[in-house]
Amino acid sequence: MKTIAKMKYFKSYGHGFIGVTLLAMLLTACNGSDNATLTQMEENDQKAVETPANPQEKETVMLKGNDLIDEQPSTVYYEIFVRSFYDSNGDGIGDLRGVIEKLDYLNDGDPSTTDDLGVGGIWLMPIQPSPSYHGYDVTDYRSVNPDYGTVDDLSLLIDEAHQRGIKVIMDLVVNHTSKEHPWFMDSAEGEDSPYRDWYVWAEDQGREPNGTSAASGSNPWHEREGAHYMAGFWEGMPDLNFDNPAVRSEMRGIGQYWLKLGVDGFRLDAAKHIYEDLATDKNEEIEAKNIAWWKEFRNSMNEINPEAYIVGEVWENSVASVAPYLDEAFDSGFNFSLAESVISSVKNERDNNLAFTLERTYKLFNTKSNGEFVDAIFLTNHDQNRVMSQLESNVNHAKMVVSILLTLPGNPFIYYGEEIGMLGAKPDEQIREPLKWYQDGAIKKGQTTWEESIFNHGDGSANVEMQLNDNNSLLTHYRDLISWRNEIPELLNGDIQYYDTGNVQLCSYIRRTQSDEVLVVHNLSGKVQEIKLDAESGSGEHVFAEIIKTNHLKTSLDENILVIHPFSTVIIK
């Protein structure tokens, strides 16, 4: 195994100062112990970690000095809003059999083909019965929304996905139910209800019905039959009472039920809101209760499938707020701050020391998780304005954010429609519009029509059919970058090390496994950039000298001089 030296530090004081400032901002919410942990980790040697015998296991390898190679074996996931995806029965609503019909679009299971996206996992947004179009207010946790099909249809989807090498994770919404859930309807009948204590009633607990929810920013108390129940997001989603052991037991059983059915894991909605302090969103005691519950949940899931993938929605820009959830609770927490950083950097066409900050973030995550975390990276999701709208329909910028996302460590998540550049901005319905399969707005087999498209309509709107065979399309760019990722072990599984080119219009970093490394360089600008790579440009004795991937034919590397063309990416070995 090659010995790898400590990372190269910045060539310019100004560049380094900006990076340190950004890191300080990122870690603003760290408490004293978190800062001490990070500092000690950077300054002190750590003991070597034995390499696992199973090559699929996450590998953390201590090398020369303080340099830690912390591999993150990864899978590209595709987030599906089933209602908007593909309609198998002609009712205008997407369904599970529609997802089955389009699995080959996502991954046909044949690595030699190039006409599928090549993803390795799908995330199904809520598929359980609900009175709402979105499904985040559940009325039956052990069933499937009849609009989408049946439990048997889900079982078939899981089987078909697994045959193609696709994992299936599903949204699990346990913070709250629908107000139409039988539990809540019974609970609202009065204090004698056996489900009364399954929810939080102000009068029963001797509390005043006032305060502010961190979830909605408004008073979470709502009146029902002369009493007030807590519903942090809105009155139709009453919060469950996780101080009640029966509630926790039921939710553990629900998770186990879906794992037994074959689901590969969960995306956990509103993970930081299970317990809430209505006076502040920064209560350490409340945070500790949240984390304790998720550890309890994780341990219960391990009884069924220790390999189940659990990713939590902890909507925080502070990495110090996310890190504690990686300690024997979640495998991943969505990296919201990284998403903002990638989009901002590309819009401004200037590197914002993304890799420098990310490298140090991962040191904190590694410490908190004992080396077990895998990052969950993304650009946007179902709660945010679509990335193409944020980028003002600039296709060059859209391709660059994809190039960065798919060459970073962790599990990248792609929101359906991002691969063709769908537009969308709040309200929520308009960022969850039907995926367009056909040109000219044609309503053909499978096209969902449950909602009229406001952003994605007309002859020029983004659609799959128009982009499938266009070598310059955004869809082709996604397929190419995922193919690179699946082909190059360092992109698929490696960690990250900052690499300074001295050019702020280039974003660059090294991706490393225990056996090798590659240099990734992105030209964020509309101009040709020329730089000289260090004679000792890699780690240790490694010299980057050979281009193995580029999406611009004129990109060249000759005697350490790299010429990289506008809005392009190069991978160098």
Coordinates of C-alpha atoms in Angstrom, one line a residue:
M1 CA 0.0 0.0 0.0
K2 CA 1.4 3.4 -1.1
T3 CA 2.4 5.9 1.5
I4 CA 0.6 9.2 1.1
A5 CA 2.0 12.4 2.6
K6 CA 0.1 15.2 4.3
M7 CA -1.9 17.4 2.0
K8 CA -0.3 20.4 0.2
Y9 CA -1.3 23.6 1.8
F10 CA -2.3 26.8 -0.1
K11 CA 0.2 28.6 -2.4
S12 CA -1.3 32.0 -1.6
Y13 CA -2.2 33.5 1.7
G14 CA -5.3 35.1 0.4
H15 CA -6.7 31.9 -0.9
G16 CA -6.0 30.1 2.4
F17 CA -7.5 32.9 4.5
I18 CA -10.8 32.6 2.6
G19 CA -10.8 28.9 3.1
V20 CA -10.2 29.2 6.8
T21 CA -12.9 31.9 7.1
L22 CA -15.4 29.7 5.3
L23 CA -14.6 26.8 7.5
A24 CA -15.1 28.9 10.6
M25 CA -18.5 30.0 9.3
L26 CA -19.4 26.4 8.5
L27 CA -18.6 25.3 12.0
T28 CA -20.3 28.3 13.7
A29 CA -22.7 26.1 15.7
C30 CA -19.9 23.8 17.1
N31 CA -19.8 23.8 20.8
G32 CA -16.5 23.8 22.6
S33 CA -16.1 20.0 22.7
D34 CA -16.8 19.7 18.9
N35 CA -14.1 22.3 18.2
A36 CA -11.7 20.6 20.5
T37 CA -12.3 17.3 18.8
L38 CA -11.7 18.7 15.4
T39 CA -8.5 20.5 16.4
Q40 CA -7.1 17.5 18.2
M41 CA -7.8 15.3 15.2
E42 CA -6.0 17.6 12.9
E43 CA -3.0 18.1 15.2
N44 CA -2.4 14.7 16.7
D45 CA -1.5 11.3 15.1
Q46 CA -4.1 8.6 15.2
K47 CA -3.6 4.9 15.4
A48 CA -3.7 2.8 12.2
V49 CA -6.9 1.1 11.4
E50 CA -6.8 -2.5 10.2
T51 CA -8.1 -2.8 6.6
P52 CA -11.3 -4.8 6.5
A53 CA -11.2 -8.2 4.8
N54 CA -14.4 -7.4 2.9
P55 CA -13.5 -4.9 0.1
Q56 CA -17.1 -3.7 0.1
E57 CA -16.8 -2.4 3.6
K58 CA -16.0 1.2 4.3
E59 CA -12.2 1.5 4.7
T60 CA -10.4 4.0 6.9
V61 CA -6.7 3.8 6.5
M62 CA -4.1 5.9 8.5
L63 CA -1.0 6.7 6.6
K64 CA 2.0 8.9 7.0
G65 CA 1.8 11.8 9.4
N66 CA -1.8 12.7 10.3
D67 CA -3.2 12.0 6.8
L68 CA -6.3 9.9 7.0
I69 CA -7.8 8.1 3.9
D70 CA -11.4 7.6 4.7
E71 CA -13.1 5.8 1.8
Q72 CA -16.8 6.3 1.2
P73 CA -18.2 3.5 -1.0
S74 CA -21.0 5.1 -2.8
T75 CA -24.2 4.6 -4.8
V76 CA -26.0 7.2 -7.0
Y77 CA -29.6 7.5 -5.9
Y78 CA -32.6 8.9 -7.9
E79 CA -35.4 10.5 -6.0
I80 CA -38.8 9.7 -7.4
F81 CA -42.1 11.4 -6.7
V82 CA -44.2 8.4 -7.8
R83 CA -47.3 10.6 -8.7
S84 CA -45.3 12.6 -11.2
F85 CA -43.1 9.8 -12.7
Y86 CA -44.8 7.3 -15.0
D87 CA -48.5 6.2 -15.3
S88 CA -49.0 2.5 -16.1
N89 CA -52.9 2.4 -16.1
G90 CA -53.9 5.6 -17.9
D91 CA -55.5 7.5 -15.0
G92 CA -53.0 10.3 -15.2
I93 CA -51.3 9.5 -11.8
G94 CA -47.9 7.9 -11.6
D95 CA -47.8 4.5 -9.9
L96 CA -45.4 1.7 -8.8
R97 CA -46.0 -0.3 -11.9
G98 CA -45.1 2.8 -13.8
V99 CA -41.8 2.9 -12.0
I100 CA -41.2 -0.7 -12.9
E101 CA -41.8 0.0 -16.6
K102 CA -39.1 2.8 -16.4
L103 CA -36.5 0.9 -14.4
D104 CA -34.5 0.4 -17.6
Y105 CA -34.3 4.2 -18.1
L106 CA -32.7 4.4 -14.7
N107 CA -30.5 1.3 -14.9
D108 CA -31.0 -1.7 -17.3
G109 CA -28.7 -3.9 -15.3
D110 CA -26.2 -4.2 -18.2
P111 CA -23.0 -2.2 -17.6
S112 CA -22.1 -2.4 -21.3
T113 CA -25.0 -0.2 -22.4
T114 CA -25.0 3.6 -22.4
D115 CA -28.6 4.5 -22.9
D116 CA -29.6 4.3 -19.2
L117 CA -28.7 6.7 -16.3
G118 CA -26.7 4.0 -14.5
V119 CA -28.0 4.8 -11.0
G120 CA -27.6 2.3 -8.2
G121 CA -30.5 3.2 -6.0
I122 CA -33.9 4.9 -5.9
W123 CA -35.6 6.8 -3.2
L124 CA -39.4 6.7 -3.2
M125 CA -41.1 9.7 -1.7
P126 CA -44.1 8.7 0.5
I127 CA -46.1 5.8 -1.0
Q128 CA -48.4 5.2 2.0
P129 CA -52.1 6.2 2.1
S130 CA -52.6 9.9 2.6
P131 CA -55.3 12.5 2.0
S132 CA -52.7 14.8 0.4
Y133 CA -51.1 14.7 -3.0
H134 CA -47.6 14.6 -1.5
G135 CA -48.2 11.9 1.1
Y136 CA -46.3 13.4 4.0
D137 CA -49.4 13.0 6.2
V138 CA -49.9 9.2 6.5
T139 CA -53.1 7.5 7.4
D140 CA -51.8 3.9 7.3
Y141 CA -48.2 3.0 7.8
R142 CA -48.4 -0.6 6.7
S143 CA -50.1 -0.1 3.4
V144 CA -49.6 1.5 0.0
N145 CA -51.6 4.5 -1.4
P146 CA -54.2 2.9 -3.7
D147 CA -53.4 5.7 -6.3
Y148 CA -49.9 4.0 -6.5
G149 CA -50.9 0.4 -6.3
T150 CA -50.6 -2.4 -3.7
V151 CA -48.0 -3.9 -1.4
D152 CA -47.6 -6.7 -4.0
D153 CA -46.8 -4.0 -6.6
L154 CA -44.1 -2.7 -4.3
S155 CA -42.7 -6.2 -3.7
L156 CA -42.5 -6.6 -7.5
L157 CA -40.8 -3.3 -7.9
I158 CA -38.2 -4.3 -5.3
D159 CA -37.6 -7.6 -7.0
E160 CA -37.2 -6.0 -10.5
A161 CA -35.0 -3.3 -9.1
H162 CA -32.7 -5.7 -7.4
Q163 CA -32.4 -7.7 -10.6
R164 CA -30.9 -4.6 -12.1
G165 CA -28.6 -3.9 -9.2
I166 CA -30.8 -1.0 -7.9
K167 CA -31.4 -0.5 -4.2
V168 CA -34.8 0.8 -3.1
I169 CA -35.2 3.1 -0.1
M170 CA -38.4 4.8 0.9
D171 CA -39.6 7.9 2.8
L172 CA -40.6 7.1 6.4
V173 CA -42.5 9.9 8.1
V174 CA -42.7 9.2 11.8
N175 CA -42.6 12.7 13.3
H176 CA -46.3 13.2 12.6
T177 CA -49.4 11.5 11.1
S178 CA -52.3 12.8 9.2
K179 CA -55.1 14.3 11.3
E180 CA -57.2 11.7 9.4
H181 CA -55.2 8.8 10.8
P182 CA -57.4 6.5 13.0
W183 CA -55.0 7.0 15.9
F184 CA -55.5 10.8 15.9
M185 CA -59.2 10.6 15.3
D186 CA -59.5 8.3 18.3
S187 CA -57.1 10.5 20.4
A188 CA -59.2 13.6 19.7
E189 CA -62.3 11.9 21.2
G190 CA -61.1 12.8 24.7
E191 CA -58.9 11.9 27.6
D192 CA -60.3 8.4 27.9
S193 CA -59.0 7.4 24.5
P194 CA -56.3 4.7 24.5
Y195 CA -54.5 6.8 21.8
R196 CA -54.8 10.1 23.8
D197 CA -51.2 10.0 24.8
W198 CA -50.0 9.1 21.4
Y199 CA -50.2 12.8 20.5
V200 CA -49.2 15.9 22.4
W201 CA -52.2 17.7 24.0
A202 CA -51.4 21.0 25.8
E203 CA -54.1 20.7 28.4
D204 CA -53.2 17.1 29.3
Q205 CA -49.6 18.1 29.9
G206 CA -50.5 21.3 31.8
R207 CA -48.9 23.4 29.1
E208 CA -49.9 26.8 27.6
P209 CA -50.8 26.4 23.9
N210 CA -48.3 28.9 22.7
G211 CA -44.7 29.1 21.4
T212 CA -43.0 28.8 18.0
S213 CA -42.2 25.6 16.2
A214 CA -38.8 25.3 14.5
A215 CA -40.5 23.3 11.7
S216 CA -42.9 26.1 10.6
G217 CA -41.9 29.2 12.4
S218 CA -45.4 29.6 13.8
N219 CA -47.5 28.6 16.8
P220 CA -47.8 24.8 16.6
W221 CA -50.9 24.4 18.8
H222 CA -54.2 23.8 17.1
E223 CA -57.7 23.5 18.6
R224 CA -59.8 20.3 18.4
E225 CA -62.8 19.6 20.6
G226 CA -61.9 22.3 23.1
A227 CA -58.3 21.1 23.5
H228 CA -55.1 22.0 21.7
Y229 CA -52.8 19.4 19.9
M230 CA -49.3 20.0 18.7
A231 CA -48.7 20.1 14.9
G232 CA -45.3 21.7 14.1
F233 CA -45.6 21.7 10.3
W234 CA -49.3 22.5 9.9
E235 CA -52.7 21.6 11.5
G236 CA -53.2 18.6 9.3
M237 CA -50.0 16.9 10.6
P238 CA -50.4 16.3 14.4
D239 CA -47.1 15.4 16.0
L240 CA -46.7 12.0 17.6
N241 CA -45.6 11.8 21.3
F242 CA -42.3 10.0 21.3
D243 CA -42.2 10.2 25.1
N244 CA -44.8 7.4 25.0
P245 CA -43.0 4.0 24.7
A246 CA -45.9 2.6 22.8
V247 CA -45.4 5.1 20.0
R248 CA -41.7 4.3 19.8
S249 CA -42.4 0.6 19.7
E250 CA -45.0 1.0 17.0
M251 CA -42.6 3.0 14.8
R252 CA -39.8 0.5 15.3
G253 CA -42.3 -2.2 14.2
I254 CA -43.3 -0.2 11.1
G255 CA -39.6 0.1 10.1
Q256 CA -39.0 -3.6 10.5
Y257 CA -42.2 -4.4 8.5
W258 CA -40.9 -2.6 5.4
L259 CA -37.4 -4.1 5.8
K260 CA -38.9 -7.6 5.9
L261 CA -40.7 -6.7 2.7
G262 CA -37.4 -6.1 1.1
V263 CA -36.9 -2.4 1.2
D264 CA -33.2 -1.5 1.5
G265 CA -33.5 1.4 3.9
F266 CA -35.2 4.7 4.6
R267 CA -35.0 8.4 4.1
L268 CA -36.2 9.8 7.5
D269 CA -38.3 12.9 7.1
A270 CA -38.0 15.8 9.6
A271 CA -35.5 13.9 11.7
K272 CA -34.5 16.7 14.0
H273 CA -38.1 17.6 14.9
I274 CA -39.1 14.4 16.8
Y275 CA -38.8 16.3 20.0
E276 CA -39.1 20.1 20.0
D277 CA -38.4 23.0 22.3
L278 CA -40.9 25.7 21.4
A279 CA -38.6 28.4 22.7
T280 CA -35.4 27.6 20.7
D281 CA -34.2 25.4 17.9
K282 CA -30.8 25.0 19.6
N283 CA -31.6 23.0 22.8
E284 CA -28.9 20.5 23.5
E285 CA -31.2 18.4 25.7
I286 CA -33.8 18.1 22.9
E287 CA -31.1 17.3 20.4
A288 CA -29.9 14.5 22.6
K289 CA -33.4 13.1 22.9
N290 CA -33.8 13.1 19.1
I291 CA -30.5 11.3 18.6
A292 CA -31.3 8.8 21.3
W293 CA -34.5 7.9 19.6
W294 CA -32.8 7.4 16.2
K295 CA -30.2 5.2 17.8
E296 CA -33.0 3.2 19.2
F297 CA -34.6 3.0 15.8
R298 CA -31.3 2.1 14.1
N299 CA -30.7 -0.7 16.6
S300 CA -34.1 -2.1 15.9
M301 CA -33.5 -2.0 12.1
N302 CA -30.2 -3.9 12.6
E303 CA -32.2 -6.8 14.0
I304 CA -33.7 -7.2 10.5
N305 CA -31.0 -5.9 8.2
P306 CA -27.8 -4.5 9.6
E307 CA -26.9 -3.3 6.1
A308 CA -30.1 -1.2 5.7
Y309 CA -29.2 2.3 4.5
I310 CA -30.6 5.1 6.7
V311 CA -30.3 8.7 5.6
G312 CA -31.8 11.5 7.7
E313 CA -33.1 14.9 6.8
V314 CA -31.4 17.1 9.3
W315 CA -32.0 20.4 7.6
E316 CA -29.0 22.4 8.9
N317 CA -26.2 24.3 7.3
S318 CA -24.0 23.7 10.4
V319 CA -22.0 20.5 10.0
A320 CA -21.6 20.4 13.8
S321 CA -25.4 20.1 14.1
V322 CA -25.5 17.2 11.6
A323 CA -22.5 15.3 12.9
P324 CA -24.0 13.9 16.2
Y325 CA -26.7 12.1 14.1
L326 CA -23.9 10.1 12.4
D327 CA -23.0 8.4 15.7
E328 CA -24.8 5.0 15.5
A329 CA -28.0 6.6 14.3
F330 CA -27.8 7.5 10.6
D331 CA -25.4 6.3 7.9
S332 CA -25.8 9.7 6.2
G333 CA -27.3 13.1 6.7
F334 CA -28.2 15.2 3.7
N335 CA -25.5 17.8 3.1
F336 CA -27.5 21.0 2.7
S337 CA -24.6 23.4 3.1
L338 CA -22.6 21.6 0.3
A339 CA -25.6 21.9 -2.1
E340 CA -25.7 25.6 -1.6
S341 CA -21.9 25.9 -2.0
V342 CA -21.8 24.0 -5.3
I343 CA -24.6 26.0 -6.8
S344 CA -23.1 29.3 -5.6
S345 CA -19.7 28.5 -6.9
V346 CA -20.9 27.6 -10.3
K347 CA -23.2 30.6 -10.6
N348 CA -20.3 32.9 -9.7
E349 CA -17.8 30.9 -11.8
R350 CA -15.4 31.0 -9.0
D351 CA -14.1 28.3 -6.6
N352 CA -15.2 29.0 -3.1
N353 CA -12.8 26.5 -1.5
L354 CA -15.4 23.8 -1.6
A355 CA -13.0 20.9 -1.4
F356 CA -10.9 22.6 1.3
T357 CA -14.0 22.9 3.5
L358 CA -15.4 19.5 2.6
E359 CA -12.1 17.8 3.5
R360 CA -12.2 19.2 7.0
T361 CA -16.0 18.6 7.4
Y362 CA -15.3 14.9 6.7
K363 CA -12.7 14.8 9.4
L364 CA -15.4 15.9 11.9
F365 CA -17.9 13.4 10.5
N366 CA -15.3 10.6 10.6
T367 CA -14.6 11.3 14.3
K368 CA -18.3 11.5 15.2
S369 CA -19.2 8.3 13.4
N370 CA -16.0 6.3 14.2
G371 CA -15.3 6.2 10.5
E372 CA -18.7 4.8 9.5
F373 CA -20.4 7.8 7.8
V374 CA -21.1 8.2 4.1
D375 CA -22.1 11.7 2.9
A376 CA -25.5 12.2 1.2
I377 CA -24.9 14.9 -1.4
F378 CA -27.4 16.5 -3.7
L379 CA -28.2 19.7 -5.6
T380 CA -31.9 20.2 -4.8
N381 CA -34.9 18.1 -3.6
H382 CA -38.7 18.2 -3.4
D383 CA -38.6 21.1 -0.9
Q384 CA -36.4 23.5 -2.9
N385 CA -36.6 25.4 -6.1
R386 CA -35.2 23.3 -8.9
V387 CA -31.6 23.7 -9.7
M388 CA -32.2 24.8 -13.3
S389 CA -34.5 27.6 -12.1
Q390 CA -31.8 28.6 -9.6
L391 CA -29.3 28.7 -12.4
E392 CA -31.7 30.7 -14.6
S393 CA -31.7 28.0 -17.3
N394 CA -28.0 28.3 -18.0
V395 CA -27.1 24.9 -19.5
N396 CA -23.4 25.4 -19.1
H397 CA -23.8 26.0 -15.4
A398 CA -26.2 23.1 -15.1
K399 CA -23.6 20.8 -16.5
M400 CA -21.0 22.1 -14.2
V401 CA -23.0 21.6 -11.0
V402 CA -23.6 18.0 -12.2
S403 CA -19.9 17.5 -12.9
I404 CA -19.0 18.6 -9.4
L405 CA -21.8 16.6 -7.7
L406 CA -20.9 13.4 -9.4
T407 CA -17.1 13.6 -8.8
L408 CA -17.5 14.3 -5.0
P409 CA -17.4 11.6 -2.2
G410 CA -20.6 10.1 -0.8
N411 CA -23.9 9.0 -2.2
P412 CA -25.2 11.6 -4.8
F413 CA -29.0 12.0 -4.9
I414 CA -30.6 13.2 -8.1
Y415 CA -34.1 14.7 -7.9
Y416 CA -36.3 13.4 -10.7
G417 CA -36.3 15.7 -13.7
E418 CA -32.9 17.3 -12.8
E419 CA -31.3 15.1 -15.4
I420 CA -33.3 16.8 -18.2
G421 CA -33.2 20.3 -16.7
M422 CA -36.8 20.6 -15.5
L423 CA -37.8 24.0 -14.1
G424 CA -39.7 24.7 -10.9
A425 CA -40.1 27.2 -8.1
K426 CA -42.3 27.4 -5.0
P427 CA -45.1 26.7 -4.2
D428 CA -44.3 23.0 -3.7
E429 CA -46.7 21.6 -6.4
Q430 CA -44.7 23.5 -9.0
I431 CA -41.4 21.9 -8.0
R432 CA -43.1 18.4 -8.2
E433 CA -44.6 18.7 -11.7
P434 CA -45.0 15.7 -14.0
L435 CA -41.8 14.4 -15.5
K436 CA -42.0 15.1 -19.3
W437 CA -41.3 12.0 -21.3
Y438 CA -42.3 13.3 -24.8
Q439 CA -41.6 16.2 -27.1
D440 CA -44.1 19.0 -27.8
G441 CA -46.0 18.4 -24.7
A442 CA -47.5 15.2 -26.1
I443 CA -49.8 13.1 -23.9
K444 CA -48.8 9.6 -24.7
K445 CA -48.4 6.3 -22.9
G446 CA -47.2 6.8 -19.3
Q447 CA -47.3 10.6 -19.2
T448 CA -48.7 11.7 -15.9
T449 CA -51.2 14.5 -16.0
W450 CA -52.3 14.8 -12.4
E451 CA -51.4 18.4 -12.3
E452 CA -51.1 21.1 -15.0
S453 CA -47.5 22.1 -15.6
I454 CA -46.8 25.7 -15.0
F455 CA -43.0 25.7 -15.6
N456 CA -42.6 22.7 -17.8
H457 CA -44.9 23.0 -20.8
G458 CA -44.8 23.9 -24.5
D459 CA -42.7 22.8 -27.4
G460 CA -39.4 23.9 -25.9
S461 CA -39.8 22.4 -22.4
A462 CA -37.3 19.9 -21.1
N463 CA -38.3 16.3 -22.0
V464 CA -36.7 12.9 -22.1
E465 CA -37.5 12.0 -25.7
M466 CA -35.7 15.1 -27.1
Q467 CA -32.5 14.5 -25.0
L468 CA -32.1 10.7 -25.2
N469 CA -30.1 10.7 -28.4
D470 CA -28.6 14.2 -28.2
N471 CA -24.9 13.9 -27.4
N472 CA -24.9 17.4 -26.1
S473 CA -27.9 17.2 -23.9
L474 CA -28.0 17.5 -20.1
L475 CA -29.3 13.9 -19.9
T476 CA -26.3 12.6 -21.8
H477 CA -24.1 14.6 -19.5
Y478 CA -25.6 13.0 -16.5
R479 CA -25.2 9.5 -18.0
D480 CA -21.6 10.2 -18.9
L481 CA -20.6 11.5 -15.5
I482 CA -22.4 8.6 -13.7
S483 CA -20.5 6.3 -16.1
W484 CA -17.2 7.9 -15.2
R485 CA -18.1 7.5 -11.5
N486 CA -19.0 3.8 -11.9
E487 CA -15.8 3.2 -13.9
I488 CA -13.2 5.0 -11.8
P489 CA -12.8 3.5 -8.3
E490 CA -11.4 6.7 -6.9
L491 CA -14.5 8.6 -7.9
L492 CA -16.8 5.9 -6.7
N493 CA -15.3 5.2 -3.3
G494 CA -12.4 7.6 -2.6
D495 CA -12.1 10.4 -0.1
I496 CA -11.2 14.0 -1.0
Q497 CA -8.1 16.1 -0.6
Y498 CA -7.9 19.8 -1.5
Y499 CA -5.7 20.6 -4.4
D500 CA -4.7 24.3 -5.1
T501 CA -4.2 25.3 -8.7
G502 CA -3.8 29.0 -7.8
N503 CA -6.6 29.8 -10.3
V504 CA -9.9 30.8 -8.7
Q505 CA -11.9 29.9 -11.8
L506 CA -10.8 26.3 -11.4
C507 CA -12.3 24.0 -8.8
S508 CA -10.0 21.1 -8.1
Y509 CA -9.4 18.2 -5.7
I510 CA -7.8 14.8 -5.4
R511 CA -10.0 11.7 -5.0
R512 CA -8.1 8.9 -3.2
T513 CA -8.6 5.3 -2.3
Q514 CA -6.0 3.3 -0.3
S515 CA -4.4 2.1 -3.6
D516 CA -4.6 5.1 -6.0
E517 CA -5.7 8.6 -6.6
V518 CA -6.9 10.9 -9.4
L519 CA -7.0 14.7 -9.8
V520 CA -10.3 16.3 -10.7
V521 CA -10.3 19.8 -12.3
H522 CA -13.4 21.8 -13.3
N523 CA -13.2 24.9 -15.4
L524 CA -16.0 27.0 -14.0
S525 CA -15.5 29.8 -16.5
G526 CA -16.3 30.5 -20.2
K527 CA -12.6 31.0 -21.0
V528 CA -9.8 28.5 -21.7
Q529 CA -7.6 28.2 -18.6
E530 CA -4.0 27.1 -18.6
I531 CA -2.1 26.0 -15.5
K532 CA 1.0 24.3 -14.6
L533 CA 0.7 21.2 -12.4
D534 CA 3.3 20.8 -9.7
A535 CA 6.1 18.4 -10.5
E536 CA 5.0 16.8 -7.2
S537 CA 1.4 17.3 -7.9
G538 CA -0.1 14.3 -6.1
S539 CA 0.3 12.8 -2.7
G540 CA 3.7 11.4 -1.9
E541 CA 5.6 10.5 -5.0
H542 CA 2.5 10.4 -7.3
V543 CA 2.6 12.7 -10.4
F544 CA -0.6 13.4 -12.3
A545 CA 0.4 13.0 -15.9
E546 CA -2.3 11.2 -17.9
I547 CA -5.8 12.4 -18.8
I548 CA -8.2 9.5 -18.4
K549 CA -11.5 11.4 -18.8
T550 CA -12.6 14.7 -20.2
N551 CA -15.7 16.1 -21.7
H552 CA -13.9 18.4 -24.1
L553 CA -11.7 16.9 -26.8
K554 CA -9.3 19.9 -26.9
T555 CA -8.3 19.6 -23.3
S556 CA -4.7 18.7 -23.1
L557 CA -1.8 17.9 -20.7
D558 CA 1.7 18.3 -22.0
E559 CA 4.8 18.5 -19.8
N560 CA 2.7 19.4 -16.7
I561 CA 0.8 22.2 -18.6
L562 CA -2.9 21.6 -18.4
V563 CA -5.1 23.4 -20.9
I564 CA -8.7 23.0 -20.0
H565 CA -11.6 24.5 -22.1
P566 CA -14.6 26.4 -20.9
F567 CA -17.2 24.7 -18.7
S568 CA -15.4 21.4 -18.8
T569 CA -14.0 18.7 -16.5
V570 CA -10.9 16.6 -16.7
I571 CA -9.8 13.6 -14.6
I572 CA -6.1 13.0 -14.5
K573 CA -4.2 10.0 -13.2

